């Protein structure tokens, strides 16, 4: 109810403001006033509450699994979901803060407009009082000189019996403007308080994200230190990766038939812009984990941290966008018959299945979700339905393995 009253007050104030502002100045006012609404911020808050509920549920599941040693991989998967939700919560809170800043800007503008109109109306009233004084009516000047403040002046004038209709309209307008100014000041203080609370919440969310990422890294190290307990599960994950690759090829062919796309050889750009370090190439490698894949299907790009934008290396259609136990947050894009690219271990995804993307479009943020030993981007290219070496298509790469 309080929010509804605040929104109604804002709408009424804006309506009065548009009526008083000259026609030539309304265009600029409209662009400010309509930029954002409290309802939009309230909607974001509702979304934030839902994310918080999901996060609490995941925390409960993690607590149940904490003492079950053989469930470490499942715990890591749940942590990855929690990290994804925290990233979404941070983005939500940042949008709220941006909304508050916009509302504060338009409220400040409206407050200044009200004050300017009050000064103009007061000047008109004073001129009216001067004319009446010259005509021999002195009661107005007596009231003016005895008033301690503008509010006291309005109170005193209500007792003057000689006020005529024209003067009474001036006083009514002044009282109305004073009421609007006081209401706008209260609204401004309330918005500033909410903005500060949102900023404090943002800082807390960032601390939570750091803790969650550290816990995920610690858990992965635990998995590596207990190889024998996870051999069977890791083998299952590798089998699942192969099933995913088969599904990728199938979806790519289906998408190509639907869209009548034609494959192009090459034409890739780097999937990010901050690093050229290849920490693990395609092919045979020693993972240090018995049962884990020793035949790397793509390349790992290091030096990207957990805040680097992941880019679509070619234009195409998203055929997979999901959170997987092994790949973590990953996206697959079809570029034509048998031609796909895969991006894995991201902290968050910004595209969904069926989206059409352009070359260089941001599709996610780097991270360390899934079976990952630290922040990096796992990148694969498929040509003709077969994985090829991405290093043949990435100029200027630096060996770091």
CSV table of C-alpha atoms in Angstrom, one decimal:
chain,number,residue,atom,x,y,z
A,1,UNK,CA,0.0,0.0,0.0
A,2,UNK,CA,2.9,2.4,0.8
A,3,UNK,CA,4.5,1.7,-2.6
A,4,UNK,CA,1.1,2.2,-4.3
A,5,UNK,CA,0.7,5.6,-2.6
A,6,UNK,CA,4.2,6.6,-3.5
A,7,UNK,CA,3.6,5.7,-7.2
A,8,UNK,CA,0.3,7.5,-7.2
A,9,UNK,CA,1.9,10.6,-5.6
A,10,UNK,CA,4.6,10.5,-8.3
A,11,UNK,CA,2.0,10.2,-11.1
A,12,UNK,CA,0.0,13.2,-9.7
A,13,UNK,CA,3.1,15.3,-9.3
A,14,UNK,CA,4.2,14.5,-12.8
A,15,UNK,CA,0.8,15.4,-14.2
A,16,UNK,CA,0.8,18.8,-12.4
A,17,UNK,CA,4.4,19.4,-13.5
A,18,UNK,CA,3.5,18.8,-17.2
A,19,UNK,CA,0.6,21.2,-16.8
A,20,UNK,CA,2.8,24.0,-15.5
A,21,UNK,CA,5.9,23.5,-17.6
A,22,UNK,CA,5.9,25.5,-20.9
A,23,UNK,CA,5.3,23.4,-24.0
A,24,UNK,CA,8.8,23.9,-25.3
A,25,UNK,CA,10.2,22.3,-22.1
A,26,UNK,CA,8.0,19.3,-21.9
A,27,UNK,CA,10.0,17.1,-24.3
A,28,UNK,CA,13.1,17.1,-22.1
A,29,UNK,CA,11.0,16.5,-19.0
A,30,UNK,CA,9.2,13.6,-20.5
A,31,UNK,CA,12.5,11.9,-21.5
A,32,UNK,CA,13.6,12.1,-17.8
A,33,UNK,CA,10.3,11.2,-16.1
A,34,UNK,CA,9.5,8.2,-18.2
A,35,UNK,CA,13.0,6.6,-18.1
A,36,UNK,CA,12.2,4.2,-15.2
A,37,UNK,CA,9.4,3.5,-12.7
A,38,UNK,CA,9.3,2.2,-9.2
A,39,UNK,CA,7.3,-0.7,-10.4
A,40,UNK,CA,10.2,-1.9,-12.5
A,41,UNK,CA,12.5,-1.8,-9.5
A,42,UNK,CA,9.8,-3.6,-7.4
A,43,UNK,CA,9.7,-6.3,-10.1
A,44,UNK,CA,13.5,-6.7,-9.9
A,45,UNK,CA,13.1,-7.0,-6.1
A,46,UNK,CA,10.6,-9.8,-6.6
A,47,UNK,CA,13.0,-11.6,-8.9
A,48,UNK,CA,15.8,-11.1,-6.3
A,49,UNK,CA,13.6,-12.8,-3.6
A,50,UNK,CA,13.0,-15.8,-5.9
A,51,UNK,CA,16.7,-16.1,-6.5
A,52,UNK,CA,17.3,-15.9,-2.8
A,53,UNK,CA,14.8,-18.7,-2.2
A,54,UNK,CA,16.5,-20.9,-4.8
A,55,UNK,CA,19.9,-20.2,-3.2
A,56,UNK,CA,18.6,-21.1,0.3
A,57,UNK,CA,17.3,-24.4,-1.2
A,58,UNK,CA,20.7,-25.1,-2.7
A,59,UNK,CA,22.4,-24.3,0.6
A,60,UNK,CA,20.1,-26.8,2.4
A,61,UNK,CA,21.0,-29.5,-0.2
A,62,UNK,CA,24.7,-28.8,0.2
A,63,UNK,CA,24.4,-29.2,4.0
A,64,UNK,CA,22.8,-32.6,3.6
A,65,UNK,CA,25.6,-33.7,1.2
A,66,UNK,CA,28.5,-32.3,3.2
A,67,UNK,CA,29.3,-35.5,5.1
A,68,UNK,CA,28.9,-37.8,2.2
A,69,UNK,CA,32.3,-38.3,0.7
A,70,UNK,CA,31.2,-40.0,-2.5
A,71,UNK,CA,28.8,-37.2,-3.3
A,72,UNK,CA,31.6,-34.5,-3.9
A,73,UNK,CA,30.9,-34.3,-7.7
A,74,UNK,CA,27.2,-33.7,-7.0
A,75,UNK,CA,28.1,-31.1,-4.4
A,76,UNK,CA,30.3,-29.3,-6.9
A,77,UNK,CA,27.4,-29.3,-9.4
A,78,UNK,CA,25.1,-27.7,-6.7
A,79,UNK,CA,27.8,-25.2,-5.9
A,80,UNK,CA,28.0,-24.3,-9.6
A,81,UNK,CA,24.2,-23.7,-9.6
A,82,UNK,CA,24.6,-21.5,-6.5
A,83,UNK,CA,27.4,-19.5,-8.2
A,84,UNK,CA,25.1,-19.0,-11.2
A,85,UNK,CA,22.3,-17.7,-9.0
A,86,UNK,CA,24.6,-15.4,-7.1
A,87,UNK,CA,25.8,-13.9,-10.4
A,88,UNK,CA,22.2,-13.4,-11.4
A,89,UNK,CA,21.5,-11.8,-8.1
A,90,UNK,CA,24.4,-9.4,-8.5
A,91,UNK,CA,23.2,-8.4,-12.0
A,92,UNK,CA,19.6,-7.9,-10.5
A,93,UNK,CA,20.9,-5.7,-7.7
A,94,UNK,CA,23.0,-3.6,-10.1
A,95,UNK,CA,19.9,-3.0,-12.2
A,96,UNK,CA,18.0,-1.9,-9.0
A,97,UNK,CA,20.8,0.5,-8.2
A,98,UNK,CA,20.8,1.9,-11.7
A,99,UNK,CA,17.0,2.3,-11.4
A,100,UNK,CA,17.3,4.2,-8.1
A,101,UNK,CA,19.9,6.5,-9.6
A,102,UNK,CA,17.5,7.3,-12.5
A,103,UNK,CA,14.6,7.9,-10.2
A,104,UNK,CA,16.7,10.1,-7.9
A,105,UNK,CA,17.8,12.1,-11.0
A,106,UNK,CA,14.2,12.7,-12.2
A,107,UNK,CA,13.0,13.4,-8.6
A,108,UNK,CA,15.7,16.0,-8.2
A,109,UNK,CA,14.7,17.5,-11.5
A,110,UNK,CA,11.0,17.7,-10.4
A,111,UNK,CA,11.9,19.1,-7.0
A,112,UNK,CA,13.9,21.9,-8.7
A,113,UNK,CA,11.0,22.6,-11.1
A,114,UNK,CA,8.6,22.9,-8.1
A,115,UNK,CA,10.9,25.3,-6.3
A,116,UNK,CA,11.3,27.4,-9.4
A,117,UNK,CA,7.5,27.6,-9.8
A,118,UNK,CA,7.2,28.5,-6.1
A,119,UNK,CA,9.6,31.4,-6.5
A,120,UNK,CA,7.7,32.6,-9.5
A,121,UNK,CA,4.4,32.4,-7.8
A,122,UNK,CA,5.8,34.1,-4.7
A,123,UNK,CA,7.2,36.9,-6.8
A,124,UNK,CA,3.7,37.4,-8.4
A,125,UNK,CA,2.1,37.5,-4.9
A,126,UNK,CA,4.7,40.1,-3.7
A,127,UNK,CA,4.0,42.3,-6.7
A,128,UNK,CA,0.3,42.0,-6.0
A,129,UNK,CA,0.9,43.0,-2.4
A,130,UNK,CA,3.0,46.0,-3.5
A,131,UNK,CA,0.2,47.2,-5.8
A,132,UNK,CA,-2.4,46.9,-3.1
A,133,UNK,CA,-0.1,48.8,-0.6
A,134,UNK,CA,0.2,51.6,-3.1
A,135,UNK,CA,-3.6,51.6,-3.4
A,136,UNK,CA,-3.9,52.1,0.3
A,137,UNK,CA,-4.5,48.5,1.5
A,138,UNK,CA,-1.7,47.8,4.0
A,139,UNK,CA,-2.8,44.6,5.7
A,140,UNK,CA,-0.8,42.5,3.3
A,141,UNK,CA,2.5,44.3,4.0
A,142,UNK,CA,1.8,44.0,7.8
A,143,UNK,CA,1.4,40.3,7.4
A,144,UNK,CA,4.5,39.9,5.3
A,145,UNK,CA,6.7,41.8,7.8
A,146,UNK,CA,5.5,39.9,10.8
A,147,UNK,CA,6.0,36.4,9.3
A,148,UNK,CA,9.0,34.4,10.6
A,149,UNK,CA,9.2,32.0,7.6
A,150,UNK,CA,7.4,31.2,4.3
A,151,UNK,CA,5.3,28.6,6.0
A,152,UNK,CA,4.4,31.1,8.7
A,153,UNK,CA,3.5,33.6,6.0
A,154,UNK,CA,1.0,31.1,4.4
A,155,UNK,CA,-0.5,30.5,7.8
A,156,UNK,CA,-0.9,34.2,8.6
A,157,UNK,CA,-2.4,35.0,5.2
A,158,UNK,CA,-5.3,32.5,5.8
A,159,UNK,CA,-6.5,34.8,8.5
A,160,UNK,CA,-6.6,38.0,6.4
A,161,UNK,CA,-10.3,38.6,5.6
A,162,UNK,CA,-9.7,41.1,2.8
A,163,UNK,CA,-8.2,38.5,0.5
A,164,UNK,CA,-10.0,38.7,-2.8
A,165,UNK,CA,-10.6,35.8,-5.2
A,166,UNK,CA,-7.6,36.5,-7.4
A,167,UNK,CA,-5.3,36.7,-4.4
A,168,UNK,CA,-6.8,33.5,-2.9
A,169,UNK,CA,-6.0,31.6,-6.1
A,170,UNK,CA,-2.3,32.7,-5.8
A,171,UNK,CA,-2.2,31.5,-2.2
A,172,UNK,CA,-3.8,28.2,-3.1
A,173,UNK,CA,-1.2,27.6,-5.8
A,174,UNK,CA,1.6,28.5,-3.3
A,175,UNK,CA,0.2,26.1,-0.7
A,176,UNK,CA,-0.1,23.3,-3.3
A,177,UNK,CA,3.5,23.8,-4.5
A,178,UNK,CA,4.7,23.8,-0.9
A,179,UNK,CA,2.9,20.5,-0.3
A,180,UNK,CA,4.4,19.0,-3.5
A,181,UNK,CA,7.9,20.1,-2.5
A,182,UNK,CA,7.6,18.5,1.0
A,183,UNK,CA,6.3,15.3,-0.5
A,184,UNK,CA,9.0,15.2,-3.1
A,185,UNK,CA,11.7,15.8,-0.4
A,186,UNK,CA,10.3,12.8,1.5
A,187,UNK,CA,10.3,10.7,-1.6
A,188,UNK,CA,13.9,11.7,-2.4
A,189,UNK,CA,15.0,10.7,1.1
A,190,UNK,CA,13.3,7.3,0.8
A,191,UNK,CA,14.9,6.6,-2.6
A,192,UNK,CA,18.3,7.5,-1.2
A,193,UNK,CA,17.8,5.1,1.7
A,194,UNK,CA,16.7,2.3,-0.7
A,195,UNK,CA,19.6,2.9,-3.0
A,196,UNK,CA,22.1,2.7,-0.1
A,197,UNK,CA,20.5,-0.6,1.1
A,198,UNK,CA,20.8,-2.0,-2.4
A,199,UNK,CA,24.5,-1.0,-2.6
A,200,UNK,CA,25.1,-2.7,0.8
A,201,UNK,CA,23.3,-5.8,-0.5
A,202,UNK,CA,25.5,-5.7,-3.7
A,203,UNK,CA,28.7,-5.7,-1.6
A,204,UNK,CA,27.4,-8.7,0.5
A,205,UNK,CA,26.5,-10.6,-2.7
A,206,UNK,CA,30.0,-10.1,-4.1
A,207,UNK,CA,31.5,-11.4,-0.9
A,208,UNK,CA,29.2,-14.5,-1.1
A,209,UNK,CA,30.3,-15.0,-4.7
A,210,UNK,CA,34.0,-14.9,-3.7
A,211,UNK,CA,33.3,-17.5,-0.9
A,212,UNK,CA,31.3,-19.8,-3.2
A,213,UNK,CA,34.0,-19.7,-5.9
A,214,UNK,CA,36.7,-20.5,-3.3
A,215,UNK,CA,34.6,-23.3,-1.9
A,216,UNK,CA,34.1,-24.8,-5.4
A,217,UNK,CA,37.8,-24.6,-6.1
A,218,UNK,CA,38.5,-26.3,-2.7
A,219,UNK,CA,36.0,-29.0,-3.5
A,220,UNK,CA,37.5,-29.7,-6.9
A,221,UNK,CA,40.9,-30.1,-5.2
A,222,UNK,CA,39.3,-32.6,-2.8
A,223,UNK,CA,38.0,-34.5,-5.8
A,224,UNK,CA,41.5,-34.7,-7.3
A,225,UNK,CA,42.9,-35.8,-3.9
A,226,UNK,CA,40.5,-38.7,-3.7
A,227,UNK,CA,40.8,-40.2,-7.2
A,228,UNK,CA,39.8,-43.7,-6.5
A,229,UNK,CA,36.5,-42.7,-5.0
A,230,UNK,CA,35.5,-40.9,-8.2
A,231,UNK,CA,36.9,-43.0,-11.0
A,232,UNK,CA,33.6,-44.5,-11.9
A,233,UNK,CA,31.8,-41.2,-11.7
A,234,UNK,CA,34.4,-39.4,-13.8
A,235,UNK,CA,34.2,-42.2,-16.4
A,236,UNK,CA,30.5,-41.6,-16.6
A,237,UNK,CA,31.1,-37.9,-17.1
A,238,UNK,CA,33.4,-38.6,-20.0
A,239,UNK,CA,30.8,-40.9,-21.5
A,240,UNK,CA,28.2,-38.1,-21.0
A,241,UNK,CA,30.5,-35.6,-22.8
A,242,UNK,CA,30.6,-38.0,-25.8
A,243,UNK,CA,26.8,-38.2,-25.7
A,244,UNK,CA,26.6,-34.4,-25.6
A,245,UNK,CA,28.9,-34.2,-28.7
A,246,UNK,CA,26.7,-36.7,-30.6
A,247,UNK,CA,23.6,-34.6,-29.7
A,248,UNK,CA,25.5,-31.4,-30.8
A,249,UNK,CA,26.1,-32.9,-34.2
A,250,UNK,CA,22.5,-34.1,-34.5
A,251,UNK,CA,21.1,-30.7,-33.5
A,252,UNK,CA,23.5,-28.9,-35.8
A,253,UNK,CA,22.4,-31.0,-38.7
A,254,UNK,CA,18.7,-30.4,-37.8
A,255,UNK,CA,19.2,-26.7,-37.5
A,256,UNK,CA,21.0,-26.5,-40.8
A,257,UNK,CA,18.2,-28.3,-42.6
A,258,UNK,CA,15.6,-25.9,-41.0
A,259,UNK,CA,17.5,-22.8,-41.8
A,260,UNK,CA,19.2,-23.9,-45.1
A,261,UNK,CA,22.5,-22.6,-43.8
A,262,UNK,CA,25.7,-23.3,-45.7
A,263,UNK,CA,29.0,-24.1,-43.8
A,264,UNK,CA,32.0,-21.8,-44.2
A,265,UNK,CA,35.5,-22.9,-43.6
A,266,UNK,CA,37.4,-20.8,-41.1
A,267,UNK,CA,36.3,-17.3,-40.3
A,268,UNK,CA,36.6,-17.6,-36.5
A,269,UNK,CA,37.6,-14.9,-34.1
A,270,UNK,CA,39.0,-15.4,-30.6
A,271,UNK,CA,36.3,-16.4,-28.0
A,272,UNK,CA,37.5,-13.6,-25.6
A,273,UNK,CA,39.8,-10.6,-25.8
A,274,UNK,CA,42.0,-10.6,-22.7
A,275,UNK,CA,44.3,-13.6,-23.1
A,276,UNK,CA,46.1,-15.7,-25.7
A,277,UNK,CA,47.5,-18.2,-23.3
A,278,UNK,CA,46.6,-21.9,-24.1
A,279,UNK,CA,47.0,-23.9,-20.9
A,280,UNK,CA,46.0,-27.2,-22.3
A,281,UNK,CA,46.0,-28.2,-26.0
A,282,UNK,CA,43.8,-30.6,-27.8
A,283,UNK,CA,44.7,-34.3,-27.7
A,284,UNK,CA,46.7,-36.5,-25.3
A,285,UNK,CA,47.4,-35.0,-21.9
A,286,UNK,CA,48.1,-36.1,-18.3
A,287,UNK,CA,45.2,-35.0,-16.1
A,288,UNK,CA,46.5,-36.5,-12.8
A,289,UNK,CA,43.1,-38.1,-12.4
A,290,UNK,CA,42.9,-41.8,-13.1
A,291,UNK,CA,39.8,-42.5,-15.1
A,292,UNK,CA,39.5,-38.9,-16.4
A,293,UNK,CA,39.7,-38.1,-20.1
A,294,UNK,CA,43.3,-38.1,-21.4
A,295,UNK,CA,42.1,-37.1,-24.9
A,296,UNK,CA,41.3,-33.4,-24.6
A,297,UNK,CA,38.5,-32.6,-27.1
A,298,UNK,CA,39.3,-28.8,-27.3
A,299,UNK,CA,41.7,-26.3,-25.9
A,300,UNK,CA,41.8,-24.4,-22.5
A,301,UNK,CA,42.3,-20.7,-22.5
A,302,UNK,CA,43.8,-19.4,-19.3
A,303,UNK,CA,44.4,-16.0,-17.8
A,304,UNK,CA,40.7,-15.0,-18.1
A,305,UNK,CA,39.6,-15.0,-14.5
A,306,UNK,CA,35.9,-15.0,-13.6
A,307,UNK,CA,34.7,-11.7,-15.2
A,308,UNK,CA,35.8,-12.0,-18.9
A,309,UNK,CA,33.1,-11.8,-21.6
A,310,UNK,CA,32.9,-14.9,-23.7
A,311,UNK,CA,32.2,-14.1,-27.4
A,312,UNK,CA,30.6,-16.1,-30.2
A,313,UNK,CA,33.4,-16.8,-32.6
A,314,UNK,CA,31.1,-17.0,-35.6
A,315,UNK,CA,27.5,-16.1,-36.3
A,316,UNK,CA,25.0,-18.9,-35.8
A,317,UNK,CA,22.2,-20.3,-33.7
A,318,UNK,CA,22.4,-21.5,-30.1
A,319,UNK,CA,21.6,-25.2,-30.0
A,320,UNK,CA,22.6,-25.9,-26.4
A,321,UNK,CA,22.7,-23.6,-23.3
A,322,UNK,CA,22.8,-25.6,-20.0
A,323,UNK,CA,24.6,-26.3,-16.7
A,324,UNK,CA,26.3,-29.7,-16.9
A,325,UNK,CA,28.2,-31.6,-14.2
A,326,UNK,CA,31.3,-31.9,-16.3
A,327,UNK,CA,31.2,-28.8,-18.7
A,328,UNK,CA,29.6,-26.6,-16.0
A,329,UNK,CA,27.8,-23.7,-17.7
A,330,UNK,CA,28.3,-24.3,-21.4
A,331,UNK,CA,26.9,-23.1,-24.7
A,332,UNK,CA,27.0,-24.7,-28.2
A,333,UNK,CA,26.5,-22.7,-31.4
A,334,UNK,CA,25.6,-24.1,-34.8
A,335,UNK,CA,27.2,-22.3,-37.8
A,336,UNK,CA,26.0,-24.6,-40.5
A,337,UNK,CA,25.9,-28.4,-41.4
A,338,UNK,CA,28.4,-30.1,-39.1
A,339,UNK,CA,30.0,-26.8,-38.0
A,340,UNK,CA,29.7,-26.0,-34.3
A,341,UNK,CA,31.6,-24.3,-31.5
A,342,UNK,CA,31.4,-25.1,-27.8
A,343,UNK,CA,32.3,-22.8,-24.8
A,344,UNK,CA,32.5,-24.4,-21.3
A,345,UNK,CA,33.1,-23.8,-17.6
A,346,UNK,CA,31.5,-20.3,-17.7
A,347,UNK,CA,30.2,-18.7,-14.5
A,348,UNK,CA,27.1,-17.6,-16.3
A,349,UNK,CA,25.3,-17.8,-19.7
A,350,UNK,CA,23.5,-14.9,-21.4
A,351,UNK,CA,21.9,-16.8,-24.3
A,352,UNK,CA,19.4,-19.6,-24.5
A,353,UNK,CA,18.7,-22.4,-26.9
A,354,UNK,CA,17.2,-21.1,-30.2
A,355,UNK,CA,18.8,-17.6,-30.0
A,356,UNK,CA,20.4,-16.3,-33.1
A,357,UNK,CA,23.8,-14.7,-32.4
A,358,UNK,CA,26.2,-12.5,-34.3
A,359,UNK,CA,30.0,-12.9,-34.5
A,360,UNK,CA,31.5,-11.2,-31.4
A,361,UNK,CA,28.2,-11.2,-29.4
A,362,UNK,CA,28.6,-11.8,-25.6
A,363,UNK,CA,27.2,-15.3,-24.7
A,364,UNK,CA,28.5,-15.6,-21.2
A,365,UNK,CA,31.2,-14.9,-18.6
A,366,UNK,CA,34.2,-17.0,-17.9
A,367,UNK,CA,34.5,-19.0,-14.7
A,368,UNK,CA,35.3,-22.4,-13.2
A,369,UNK,CA,32.0,-24.4,-13.1
A,370,UNK,CA,31.9,-28.1,-13.7
A,371,UNK,CA,35.0,-30.3,-13.5
A,372,UNK,CA,37.5,-27.4,-13.6
A,373,UNK,CA,40.8,-26.8,-11.9
A,374,UNK,CA,40.6,-23.0,-12.0
A,375,UNK,CA,39.1,-20.2,-14.0
A,376,UNK,CA,39.5,-20.8,-17.8
A,377,UNK,CA,37.5,-21.2,-21.0
A,378,UNK,CA,37.3,-24.6,-22.6
A,379,UNK,CA,36.7,-24.1,-26.4
A,380,UNK,CA,35.9,-26.6,-29.1
A,381,UNK,CA,35.4,-26.5,-32.9
A,382,UNK,CA,33.6,-29.1,-34.9
A,383,UNK,CA,33.9,-29.2,-38.7
A,384,UNK,CA,32.0,-31.7,-40.8
A,385,UNK,CA,30.7,-33.3,-37.5
A,386,UNK,CA,34.3,-34.0,-36.3
A,387,UNK,CA,36.2,-32.1,-33.6
A,388,UNK,CA,39.2,-30.2,-35.1
A,389,UNK,CA,42.2,-28.5,-33.4
A,390,UNK,CA,41.1,-24.9,-32.5
A,391,UNK,CA,44.7,-23.8,-32.6
A,392,UNK,CA,44.6,-24.1,-36.4
A,393,UNK,CA,41.9,-21.3,-36.3
A,394,UNK,CA,43.2,-19.0,-33.5
A,395,UNK,CA,46.1,-16.8,-34.6
A,396,UNK,CA,48.7,-15.5,-32.1
A,397,UNK,CA,48.1,-18.1,-29.4
A,398,UNK,CA,50.8,-18.6,-26.7
A,399,UNK,CA,51.9,-21.9,-25.4
A,400,UNK,CA,51.4,-22.1,-21.6
A,401,UNK,CA,51.3,-25.8,-20.8
